[in-house]
XYZ file of C-alpha atoms in Angstrom:
679
model
C 75.529 95.494 82.492
C 76.551 92.379 80.599
C 78.922 93.833 77.973
C 82.674 94.282 78.191
C 84.411 97.435 79.405
C 87.335 98.247 77.127
C 89.683 101.216 77.177
C 92.276 102.387 74.637
C 94.868 104.871 75.923
C 96.854 106.676 73.225
C 99.883 108.587 74.492
C 102.293 110.371 72.140
C 105.070 112.380 73.742
C 107.974 111.717 71.350
C 107.956 113.145 67.819
C 110.345 112.671 64.892
C 109.629 116.127 63.478
C 111.631 118.857 65.254
C 108.711 121.236 64.817
C 106.718 119.287 67.402
C 108.148 119.634 70.883
C 108.435 116.557 73.063
C 105.814 116.192 75.803
C 106.586 114.911 79.277
C 103.068 114.149 80.414
C 101.675 111.513 77.965
C 103.789 108.638 79.313
C 102.770 109.431 82.888
C 99.172 109.967 81.719
C 99.071 106.489 80.188
C 100.602 104.749 83.199
C 98.391 106.457 85.805
C 95.126 106.111 83.858
C 95.783 102.489 82.839
C 96.413 101.569 86.472
C 93.159 103.050 87.775
C 90.968 101.843 84.886
C 92.246 98.263 85.181
C 91.733 98.144 88.958
C 89.020 95.572 89.708
C 87.898 97.529 92.760
C 87.340 100.700 90.710
C 86.562 100.341 87.007
C 87.563 96.857 85.778
C 88.311 97.968 82.216
C 90.355 95.837 79.846
C 93.037 98.419 79.061
C 95.281 98.668 76.009
C 98.007 101.312 75.780
C 99.463 102.650 72.518
C 102.531 104.766 73.240
C 104.623 106.852 70.804
C 103.388 105.047 67.687
C 102.928 106.120 64.075
C 99.634 107.388 62.698
C 98.685 104.206 60.831
C 99.234 102.049 63.936
C 97.094 104.352 66.071
C 94.361 104.479 63.437
C 94.355 100.680 63.220
C 93.989 100.254 66.972
C 91.181 102.841 67.100
C 89.308 101.120 64.279
C 89.786 97.683 65.873
C 88.362 98.894 69.172
C 85.208 100.360 67.655
C 84.680 97.663 65.013
C 85.024 94.710 67.400
C 82.330 95.826 69.816
C 78.901 94.693 70.944
C 75.896 96.916 71.770
C 76.360 96.504 75.544
C 80.111 97.192 75.505
C 81.422 100.335 77.182
C 84.271 101.839 75.127
C 86.628 104.526 76.401
C 89.352 106.209 74.330
C 91.866 108.649 75.822
C 94.165 110.803 73.647
C 97.186 112.529 75.196
C 99.203 114.295 72.495
C 99.581 117.438 70.391
C 96.372 118.645 68.788
C 96.872 120.274 65.380
C 94.621 121.893 62.798
C 95.014 122.092 59.050
C 94.715 125.272 57.003
C 91.084 124.382 56.341
C 90.392 124.128 60.082
C 90.284 120.318 60.352
C 91.462 118.804 63.615
C 94.231 116.164 63.771
C 95.911 114.199 66.555
C 99.698 114.141 66.267
C 101.552 110.814 66.084
C 105.244 110.018 66.298
C 105.739 110.402 62.513
C 103.493 113.469 62.107
C 104.704 116.220 59.765
C 102.806 119.484 60.302
C 102.869 120.198 56.557
C 101.454 116.698 55.743
C 98.761 116.214 58.342
C 96.391 114.240 56.111
C 98.886 111.377 55.648
C 100.945 111.513 58.857
C 98.430 112.354 61.608
C 95.159 110.842 62.866
C 92.177 112.904 61.649
C 89.486 113.665 64.210
C 87.013 112.981 61.420
C 88.342 109.399 61.170
C 87.772 108.860 64.902
C 84.281 110.309 64.522
C 83.451 107.897 61.673
C 84.703 104.918 63.701
C 82.475 105.982 66.593
C 79.448 106.230 64.310
C 80.058 102.766 62.821
C 80.514 101.096 66.215
C 77.701 98.937 67.583
C 78.432 100.092 71.118
C 75.828 102.340 72.722
C 78.233 103.690 75.353
C 81.293 105.489 73.982
C 83.432 107.962 75.934
C 86.171 109.994 74.230
C 88.603 111.899 76.468
C 90.889 114.416 74.748
C 93.813 115.631 76.836
C 95.275 117.672 74.002
C 95.932 121.377 73.551
C 94.724 123.472 70.699
C 95.721 127.094 71.240
C 95.257 130.325 73.197
C 97.188 132.377 75.718
C 99.101 130.850 78.589
C 100.520 131.930 81.909
C 104.170 132.645 82.506
C 106.261 129.639 83.538
C 103.759 126.983 82.524
C 104.626 124.227 80.023
C 102.141 124.125 77.131
C 101.760 121.775 74.211
C 100.735 123.355 70.929
C 99.654 126.506 69.137
C 96.811 127.544 66.910
C 93.137 127.817 67.743
C 90.745 124.965 66.930
C 87.139 124.352 67.857
C 87.556 120.905 69.370
C 83.968 119.840 69.944
C 83.019 120.974 66.428
C 85.085 118.036 65.152
C 82.739 115.663 66.988
C 79.240 116.975 66.248
C 76.267 115.385 67.987
C 73.518 113.528 66.154
C 73.625 110.732 63.665
C 74.325 108.008 66.198
C 70.988 106.297 65.698
C 70.123 106.132 69.382
C 73.651 105.162 70.399
C 75.284 107.060 73.236
C 78.536 108.932 73.023
C 80.304 111.562 75.113
C 83.290 113.780 74.302
C 85.147 115.497 77.151
C 88.099 117.752 76.353
C 90.820 119.056 78.631
C 90.253 122.630 77.429
C 88.000 124.629 75.164
C 88.855 126.041 71.763
C 90.848 129.074 72.954
C 92.920 127.560 75.716
C 95.924 125.370 76.244
C 95.886 122.033 78.034
C 98.532 122.504 80.684
C 101.214 119.912 81.144
C 102.461 119.482 84.690
C 102.950 122.506 86.934
C 106.115 124.368 85.961
C 108.269 124.518 82.886
C 111.447 124.146 84.936
C 110.289 120.933 86.616
C 111.897 117.925 84.943
C 109.901 115.419 86.985
C 107.439 113.485 84.858
C 103.868 113.690 86.137
C 100.409 113.426 84.596
C 98.833 116.517 83.061
C 96.404 118.666 85.031
C 93.383 117.119 83.298
C 94.445 113.468 83.498
C 95.748 113.755 87.051
C 92.335 115.135 88.087
C 90.652 112.287 86.165
C 92.773 109.632 87.872
C 92.362 111.184 91.314
C 88.592 111.485 90.954
C 88.229 107.813 90.015
C 90.810 106.433 92.445
C 89.644 108.325 95.529
C 85.935 108.304 94.645
C 85.768 112.103 95.004
C 84.012 112.239 91.619
C 81.045 110.457 93.213
C 79.235 113.686 94.050
C 75.964 112.141 95.260
C 77.819 109.438 97.238
C 75.681 106.613 95.890
C 78.680 104.284 95.418
C 79.037 104.922 91.654
C 80.846 107.529 89.544
C 78.503 108.594 86.761
C 79.731 110.289 83.588
C 77.998 113.567 84.448
C 79.448 113.541 87.949
C 82.903 112.878 86.527
C 82.724 115.904 84.241
C 81.528 118.169 87.066
C 84.420 116.969 89.203
C 86.928 117.486 86.359
C 85.628 120.989 85.692
C 85.939 122.076 89.328
C 89.233 120.312 89.963
C 90.987 121.554 86.806
C 89.744 125.111 87.285
C 90.917 125.036 90.897
C 94.402 123.926 89.901
C 94.610 126.196 86.862
C 92.054 128.972 86.245
C 93.360 129.332 82.669
C 92.089 125.897 81.629
C 88.410 125.016 81.219
C 87.298 121.444 80.390
C 84.428 121.156 77.907
C 81.921 118.430 77.097
C 79.350 117.292 74.569
C 77.266 114.355 75.804
C 74.619 112.592 73.740
C 73.547 109.630 75.827
C 70.261 108.170 77.034
C 70.232 107.318 80.707
C 73.239 107.419 83.000
C 76.593 105.763 82.307
C 78.523 104.608 85.359
C 82.272 104.449 84.784
C 83.587 103.399 88.196
C 82.705 102.248 91.682
C 83.175 104.436 94.712
C 83.525 103.811 98.417
C 81.827 107.136 99.142
C 78.407 105.718 99.896
C 76.234 108.017 101.974
C 75.077 106.403 105.202
C 71.396 107.004 105.947
C 70.680 107.074 109.683
C 68.326 104.432 111.014
C 65.812 105.880 113.522
C 66.302 104.657 117.061
C 63.454 102.570 118.530
C 60.498 104.567 119.852
C 61.011 103.449 123.463
C 64.677 104.444 123.352
C 63.782 107.804 121.834
C 61.219 108.309 124.597
C 63.793 107.362 127.240
C 66.256 109.919 125.864
C 63.603 112.630 126.322
C 62.149 111.401 129.650
C 61.857 113.896 132.515
C 63.694 111.516 134.844
C 67.423 112.171 134.493
C 68.308 108.593 135.465
C 66.127 107.276 132.640
C 67.949 109.582 130.205
C 71.287 108.426 131.629
C 70.251 104.808 130.954
C 69.332 105.817 127.405
C 72.884 107.150 126.932
C 74.283 103.710 127.817
C 72.006 101.969 125.303
C 72.771 104.562 122.626
C 76.496 104.022 123.206
C 76.006 100.289 122.647
C 74.192 100.991 119.357
C 77.000 103.372 118.399
C 79.430 100.438 118.368
C 77.217 98.420 115.970
C 78.517 96.932 112.723
C 75.350 98.315 111.118
C 76.472 101.818 110.149
C 72.918 103.111 109.749
C 72.088 102.066 113.315
C 75.340 103.626 114.573
C 74.819 106.976 112.845
C 71.225 107.128 114.117
C 72.481 106.668 117.680
C 75.202 109.279 117.086
C 72.611 111.869 116.056
C 70.559 111.346 119.242
C 73.691 111.504 121.430
C 74.733 114.736 119.703
C 71.331 116.280 120.452
C 71.545 115.248 124.120
C 75.131 116.589 124.391
C 73.975 119.972 123.096
C 70.614 120.381 124.894
C 70.516 118.331 128.104
C 71.667 119.305 131.580
C 75.393 119.282 132.254
C 75.612 115.850 133.875
C 73.687 114.131 131.047
C 75.343 116.252 128.346
C 78.819 115.259 129.546
C 77.868 111.570 129.562
C 76.390 111.828 126.060
C 79.442 113.725 124.768
C 81.791 111.149 126.302
C 79.808 108.332 124.666
C 79.840 109.875 121.195
C 83.541 110.715 121.470
C 84.184 106.967 121.372
C 83.125 107.112 117.711
C 85.193 110.142 116.710
C 87.541 109.853 113.728
C 91.009 108.822 114.917
C 94.146 107.913 112.977
C 97.384 106.207 113.843
C 99.763 107.936 113.505
C 98.429 111.444 114.023
C 101.419 112.925 112.141
C 103.185 111.180 109.239
C 106.909 111.918 109.259
C 108.827 110.671 106.222
C 112.123 112.143 107.424
C 114.802 112.470 104.743
C 113.669 111.118 101.378
C 116.021 110.599 98.446
C 114.777 112.411 95.362
C 113.346 109.985 92.820
C 112.190 107.395 95.354
C 108.569 106.769 96.262
C 108.329 106.133 100.009
C 105.084 104.709 101.367
C 103.437 105.303 104.737
C 100.431 103.570 106.265
C 97.601 105.513 107.881
C 95.370 103.340 110.066
C 91.859 104.234 111.255
C 90.885 103.324 114.794
C 87.643 103.023 116.708
C 84.294 101.325 116.019
C 83.058 100.665 112.455
C 81.307 104.045 112.170
C 84.612 105.806 112.959
C 86.386 103.887 110.206
C 83.857 104.644 107.432
C 85.963 107.544 106.159
C 87.278 109.019 102.947
C 90.650 110.671 102.404
C 91.674 113.842 100.575
C 95.198 115.062 99.914
C 96.179 118.731 99.920
C 98.777 118.301 97.146
C 98.900 116.345 93.898
C 102.324 114.888 94.756
C 100.881 113.152 97.822
C 98.803 110.192 96.637
C 96.373 108.602 99.083
C 94.755 105.229 98.347
C 92.086 103.746 100.612
C 93.061 100.300 101.807
C 90.781 98.402 104.179
C 90.582 100.197 107.528
C 93.007 102.904 106.510
C 94.964 104.311 103.626
C 98.321 104.050 101.905
C 100.196 107.332 101.417
C 102.716 107.493 98.561
C 105.068 110.471 98.308
C 105.873 111.569 94.738
C 107.697 114.826 95.455
C 110.535 115.917 93.164
C 111.454 119.328 94.536
C 114.404 119.421 96.919
C 113.907 120.780 100.420
C 111.436 120.488 103.253
C 107.815 119.730 102.455
C 104.566 119.747 104.396
C 101.136 118.573 103.314
C 97.843 117.489 104.819
C 95.571 114.494 104.496
C 91.991 115.261 105.478
C 90.101 112.265 106.846
C 86.325 112.782 106.808
C 83.712 110.434 108.242
C 80.091 110.488 109.417
C 81.181 111.371 112.955
C 83.690 114.104 112.225
C 86.905 115.075 110.514
C 90.591 115.023 111.337
C 93.587 116.516 109.533
C 96.817 114.492 109.445
C 100.000 116.480 108.874
C 102.593 114.985 106.510
C 106.139 116.312 106.673
C 109.657 115.481 105.607
C 112.541 116.631 103.449
C 113.607 115.660 99.937
C 117.365 115.343 99.518
C 119.622 114.632 96.587
C 121.000 111.113 96.300
C 124.445 111.178 97.916
C 127.397 110.741 95.596
C 130.117 108.464 97.031
C 133.385 110.291 97.638
C 136.251 108.990 95.484
C 139.324 107.628 97.191
C 142.231 110.084 97.233
C 144.832 109.297 94.575
C 148.232 110.993 94.520
C 148.359 112.195 90.951
C 149.394 115.497 89.421
C 146.707 118.124 89.433
C 144.738 117.850 86.187
C 144.317 120.755 83.876
C 141.098 122.712 84.474
C 138.198 121.318 82.483
C 135.007 123.112 81.473
C 132.178 122.413 83.883
C 129.508 119.939 82.839
C 125.906 119.856 83.771
C 125.130 117.166 86.335
C 123.406 114.085 85.036
C 119.716 113.946 85.927
C 118.844 111.608 88.750
C 116.632 108.844 87.444
C 113.769 107.559 89.612
C 114.570 104.369 91.451
C 112.893 101.353 89.964
C 110.293 99.717 92.154
C 111.495 96.567 93.861
C 110.216 93.303 92.387
C 107.598 91.377 94.311
C 109.250 88.624 96.412
C 106.758 86.076 95.074
C 107.749 87.008 91.510
C 111.404 86.478 92.410
C 110.562 83.127 94.027
C 108.640 82.050 90.914
C 111.590 82.889 88.680
C 114.068 81.054 90.905
C 111.868 77.949 91.039
C 111.445 77.877 87.250
C 115.203 78.180 86.687
C 115.808 75.533 89.375
C 113.456 73.120 87.583
C 115.346 73.689 84.323
C 118.745 73.151 85.953
C 117.512 69.953 87.624
C 116.241 68.616 84.298
C 119.589 69.279 82.598
C 121.504 67.498 85.360
C 119.177 64.469 85.324
C 119.104 64.203 81.529
C 122.880 64.096 81.161
C 123.588 62.142 84.376
C 121.562 59.175 83.137
C 123.311 59.050 79.760
C 126.886 57.862 79.369
C 127.253 59.212 75.824
C 125.568 61.447 73.283
C 124.100 58.374 71.575
C 122.606 57.212 74.879
C 121.270 60.703 75.478
C 119.116 60.488 72.353
C 118.346 56.777 72.593
C 117.243 57.023 76.243
C 114.948 59.959 75.531
C 116.986 62.585 77.342
C 116.348 64.964 74.434
C 112.640 65.080 75.291
C 113.295 67.340 78.312
C 115.229 69.949 76.297
C 112.096 71.848 75.153
C 110.895 71.968 78.756
C 114.309 73.232 79.871
C 114.197 76.026 77.269
C 110.644 77.108 78.104
C 111.240 76.968 81.880
C 114.374 79.123 81.582
C 112.510 81.619 79.384
C 109.607 81.856 81.820
C 111.986 82.194 84.765
C 113.945 85.022 83.125
C 110.668 86.800 82.291
C 109.835 86.797 86.015
C 113.002 88.825 86.709
C 112.832 91.456 83.940
C 110.961 94.675 84.899
C 109.026 94.839 81.614
C 107.788 91.242 81.709
C 107.488 90.225 85.361
C 104.000 91.757 85.819
C 101.994 89.928 83.131
C 104.150 88.192 80.497
C 106.220 86.161 82.965
C 103.347 84.965 85.180
C 101.131 84.204 82.179
C 103.807 82.144 80.418
C 104.743 80.278 83.598
C 101.128 79.400 84.438
C 100.389 78.168 80.910
C 103.581 76.091 80.839
C 102.902 74.528 84.251
C 99.345 73.642 83.249
C 100.517 71.149 80.602
C 104.098 70.331 81.541
C 103.052 69.168 85.019
C 100.864 66.326 83.687
C 102.402 63.139 85.174
C 104.165 61.305 82.362
C 107.604 59.816 81.973
C 110.106 58.818 84.697
C 109.485 59.427 88.385
C 112.594 61.623 88.410
C 110.590 64.311 86.606
C 108.221 64.703 89.556
C 110.544 67.149 91.346
C 110.806 69.372 88.249
C 107.025 69.255 87.780
C 106.538 70.201 91.429
C 108.914 73.171 91.081
C 106.967 74.415 88.058
C 103.630 74.098 89.843
C 104.889 75.956 92.928
C 106.472 78.596 90.648
C 103.125 79.101 88.900
C 101.370 79.491 92.273
C 103.939 82.090 93.371
C 103.473 83.933 90.071
C 99.702 84.048 90.602
C 100.217 85.385 94.134
C 102.450 88.139 92.696
C 99.710 88.969 90.174
C 97.117 89.106 92.947
C 99.310 91.475 94.976
C 99.728 93.809 91.986
C 96.807 96.225 92.292
C 97.387 97.888 88.896
C 95.266 95.234 87.160
C 92.982 92.310 87.921
C 92.452 89.116 85.962
C 89.045 88.495 84.423
C 87.344 86.819 81.494
C 86.102 88.327 78.235
C 85.102 87.061 74.823
C 87.248 86.202 71.748
C 87.761 89.335 69.696
C 89.563 88.657 66.439
C 90.582 86.050 63.905
C 93.744 85.158 65.783
C 91.673 84.021 68.776
C 89.602 81.816 66.494
C 92.785 80.466 64.868
C 94.190 79.577 68.298
C 91.026 77.688 69.250
C 90.966 75.831 65.903
C 94.659 74.888 66.290
C 94.041 73.512 69.784
C 90.925 71.666 68.634
C 92.774 69.957 65.769
C 95.741 69.217 68.042
C 93.425 67.602 70.577
C 91.796 65.604 67.782
C 95.224 64.337 66.701
C 96.029 63.217 70.232
C 92.691 61.382 70.467
C 93.453 59.610 67.169
C 96.837 58.533 68.514
C 95.241 57.288 71.754
C 92.851 55.126 69.742
C 95.759 53.659 67.758
C 97.765 52.854 70.906
C 94.837 51.221 72.714
C 94.032 49.247 69.565
C 97.650 48.108 69.352
C 97.608 46.712 72.910
C 94.934 46.933 75.587
C 97.703 46.801 78.183
C 98.764 50.282 77.071
C 95.428 51.833 77.919
C 97.127 53.968 80.597
C 99.294 55.584 77.910
C 96.204 56.247 75.828
C 94.621 57.873 78.853
C 97.556 60.301 79.091
C 96.950 61.291 75.462
C 93.331 62.069 76.324
C 94.312 64.088 79.418
C 96.799 66.129 77.383
C 94.212 66.763 74.651
C 91.589 67.999 77.125
C 94.121 70.137 79.026
C 95.410 71.645 75.761
C 91.887 72.602 74.758
C 90.989 74.049 78.169
C 94.273 75.968 78.416
C 93.786 77.487 74.967
C 90.238 78.595 75.802
C 91.508 80.222 79.005
C 94.284 82.006 77.127
C 91.795 83.387 74.608
C 89.259 84.518 77.219
C 91.418 85.806 80.091
C 91.879 89.575 80.468
C 94.040 91.675 80.395
C 94.836 90.411 76.925
C 98.614 90.714 77.511
C 98.369 88.144 80.298
C 96.097 85.940 78.179
C 98.506 85.960 75.229
C 101.415 85.074 77.518
C 99.341 82.276 79.051
C 98.557 81.023 75.549
C 102.280 81.011 74.755
C 102.935 78.911 77.852
C 100.198 76.475 76.826
C 101.755 76.162 73.358
C 105.178 75.543 74.939
C 103.760 72.947 77.318
C 101.971 71.302 74.391
C 105.227 70.997 72.470
C 106.896 69.456 75.552
C 104.155 66.873 76.058
C 103.944 65.915 72.376
C 107.727 65.316 72.339
C 107.525 63.108 75.453
C 104.585 61.140 74.053
C 106.471 60.554 70.809
C 109.354 58.894 72.660
C 106.936 56.572 74.501
C 105.090 55.614 71.315
C 105.565 51.916 70.383
C 107.574 51.162 67.234
C 105.029 49.131 65.294
C 103.651 49.274 61.791
C 100.141 49.201 63.233
C 100.823 52.528 65.022
C 101.206 55.023 62.180
C 101.862 58.094 64.311
C 99.579 60.180 62.084
C 97.718 61.561 65.060
C 100.995 62.506 66.726
C 102.065 64.351 63.561
C 98.793 66.298 63.515
C 99.179 67.170 67.190
C 102.758 68.409 66.727
C 101.787 70.507 63.710
C 98.891 72.086 65.566
C 100.809 72.987 68.750
C 103.474 74.582 66.539
C 100.702 76.448 64.723
C 99.353 77.540 68.106
C 102.795 78.915 68.972
C 102.879 80.879 65.692
C 99.386 82.278 66.277
C 100.425 83.328 69.784
C 103.455 85.137 68.376
C 101.257 87.023 65.889
C 98.836 87.950 68.671
C 101.713 89.245 70.806
C 102.996 91.298 67.900
C 99.555 92.791 67.347
C 99.167 93.527 71.051
C 102.459 95.446 71.035
C 101.461 97.411 67.952
């Protein structure tokens, strides 16, 4: 498939109208689904999240997604919100500003989404609706909305002109979509439907035929069984109109087909001479250790037959040989001990033995125990909110057997430090207050992200010290060109701070730092700047390492999507043209200054390449940040080149003026793109 894979996740849990109750699940739905869809090892979607926005913003993002698409693109839209119907029976998706008595103007009509799907050029569209529409519910379960609505009737089949589309809903027309597990549980977790969706894609359990791919039909079958198992009162529904099969994700659950053992070895295993059969056991054991899993499983099958049918002496030898390939884990029991409520402790489960014993898949017995395959093992993350002792199981299944790993521990409340005794009169009795809820601990920042931020700030501090140390007065500061480093100081500090803030250290900080280092590190000016340039380069490398270690998304390349991308490319192209003009003027002024002209050319080419990368790189949030760094680095370089420009009437500086105008325009375009990205 050559097209792009793009996903739009719409999560609305907060509502201005008091008639619409707040939902806990949408925020968790968006975070969990965005992480698995953006994972390069699973789905590799370019994911955009719209959270708690107004109806017109949501409608605009939906229309943009479907309008800016190519025939080979795969488009996925996920709604997690209240589902409402009008008096005439029309279906609407609730937004932050939705008023139940004014649905037509304050909510997103299902008919509008349907029209956008019909007008899209894409032949592969998947719409996932994790909304509730009405029906009875069980005692003690948090539900989302009231009133019956025929969901799939709002998205009738036909009329797509050969294009493919699929609609999968969390529940049918007479049921609720259940949110979490219990009404009294304040811990935020994905809904039943979305948690099953995320688990099926992340673990590969949705790959029913174990061919290494999760097809759309397989995904629905998995969702149906999983949701019904967790909650018999909820039944997912579907309406699929698609030619051929659509594969949404990769899976590590590839069935291993046994390779037949050689004919002479097969004959030896069945020979009447027991010593010949004993020699066959030794050869089969050697094949069992093979890196070729098909060869190993073929040998395992023959050894199993001999262990079950041969005489005792041969059977024991065959059983001992095949036991070398049994599924084994280290440790055999995972003990978390005491865990503070709100934290997310991680344990490592390692597989041991030959390759065939490590070709396993993992299944958790509880939704609050997340298991992620990782090389020759798995990572176990505990997300338990209930206080008290807990026990769960992780089932490890492979071609040669199965083992169950017990997981145990106890969740405790975060201890409150005892106040120091103070000799004061006893206070008057006060009415009791409810304890403040314990907020989840924020994940620790990646050490490489911290190192990148420190290096960027260090480069800025060094530049400030050098600039003012070499100038004896304010006049000297400007005359000696010390002012030219001020833009670099400002941009380096901004990028460094972004590497520390939780909301920007994942994509915005690394993108800005890499774009800034790309241009600002071009050798120009005094030798004293080399140390600052080196700090920026090392900081950018550390930022990229932090991005690589973050498994919630992977960098890739796409195609320009809107007018802002074109405007950015045009700005960079004109800026590069201005720098080339200035290089021609300087070389014409004096051939001895050809090296300065060469720097102009290097900056122009780097500016153009950096802008193209910023426009093409995905996720788009990283690309926009990278583009901002390129614009900042362009401003820095243009300022430095201006100071070095000879004062002569034959050097007009027109090209420099064009270059400065265009890098400033590039910065403005980047700001508009960032604003659009954030809704």
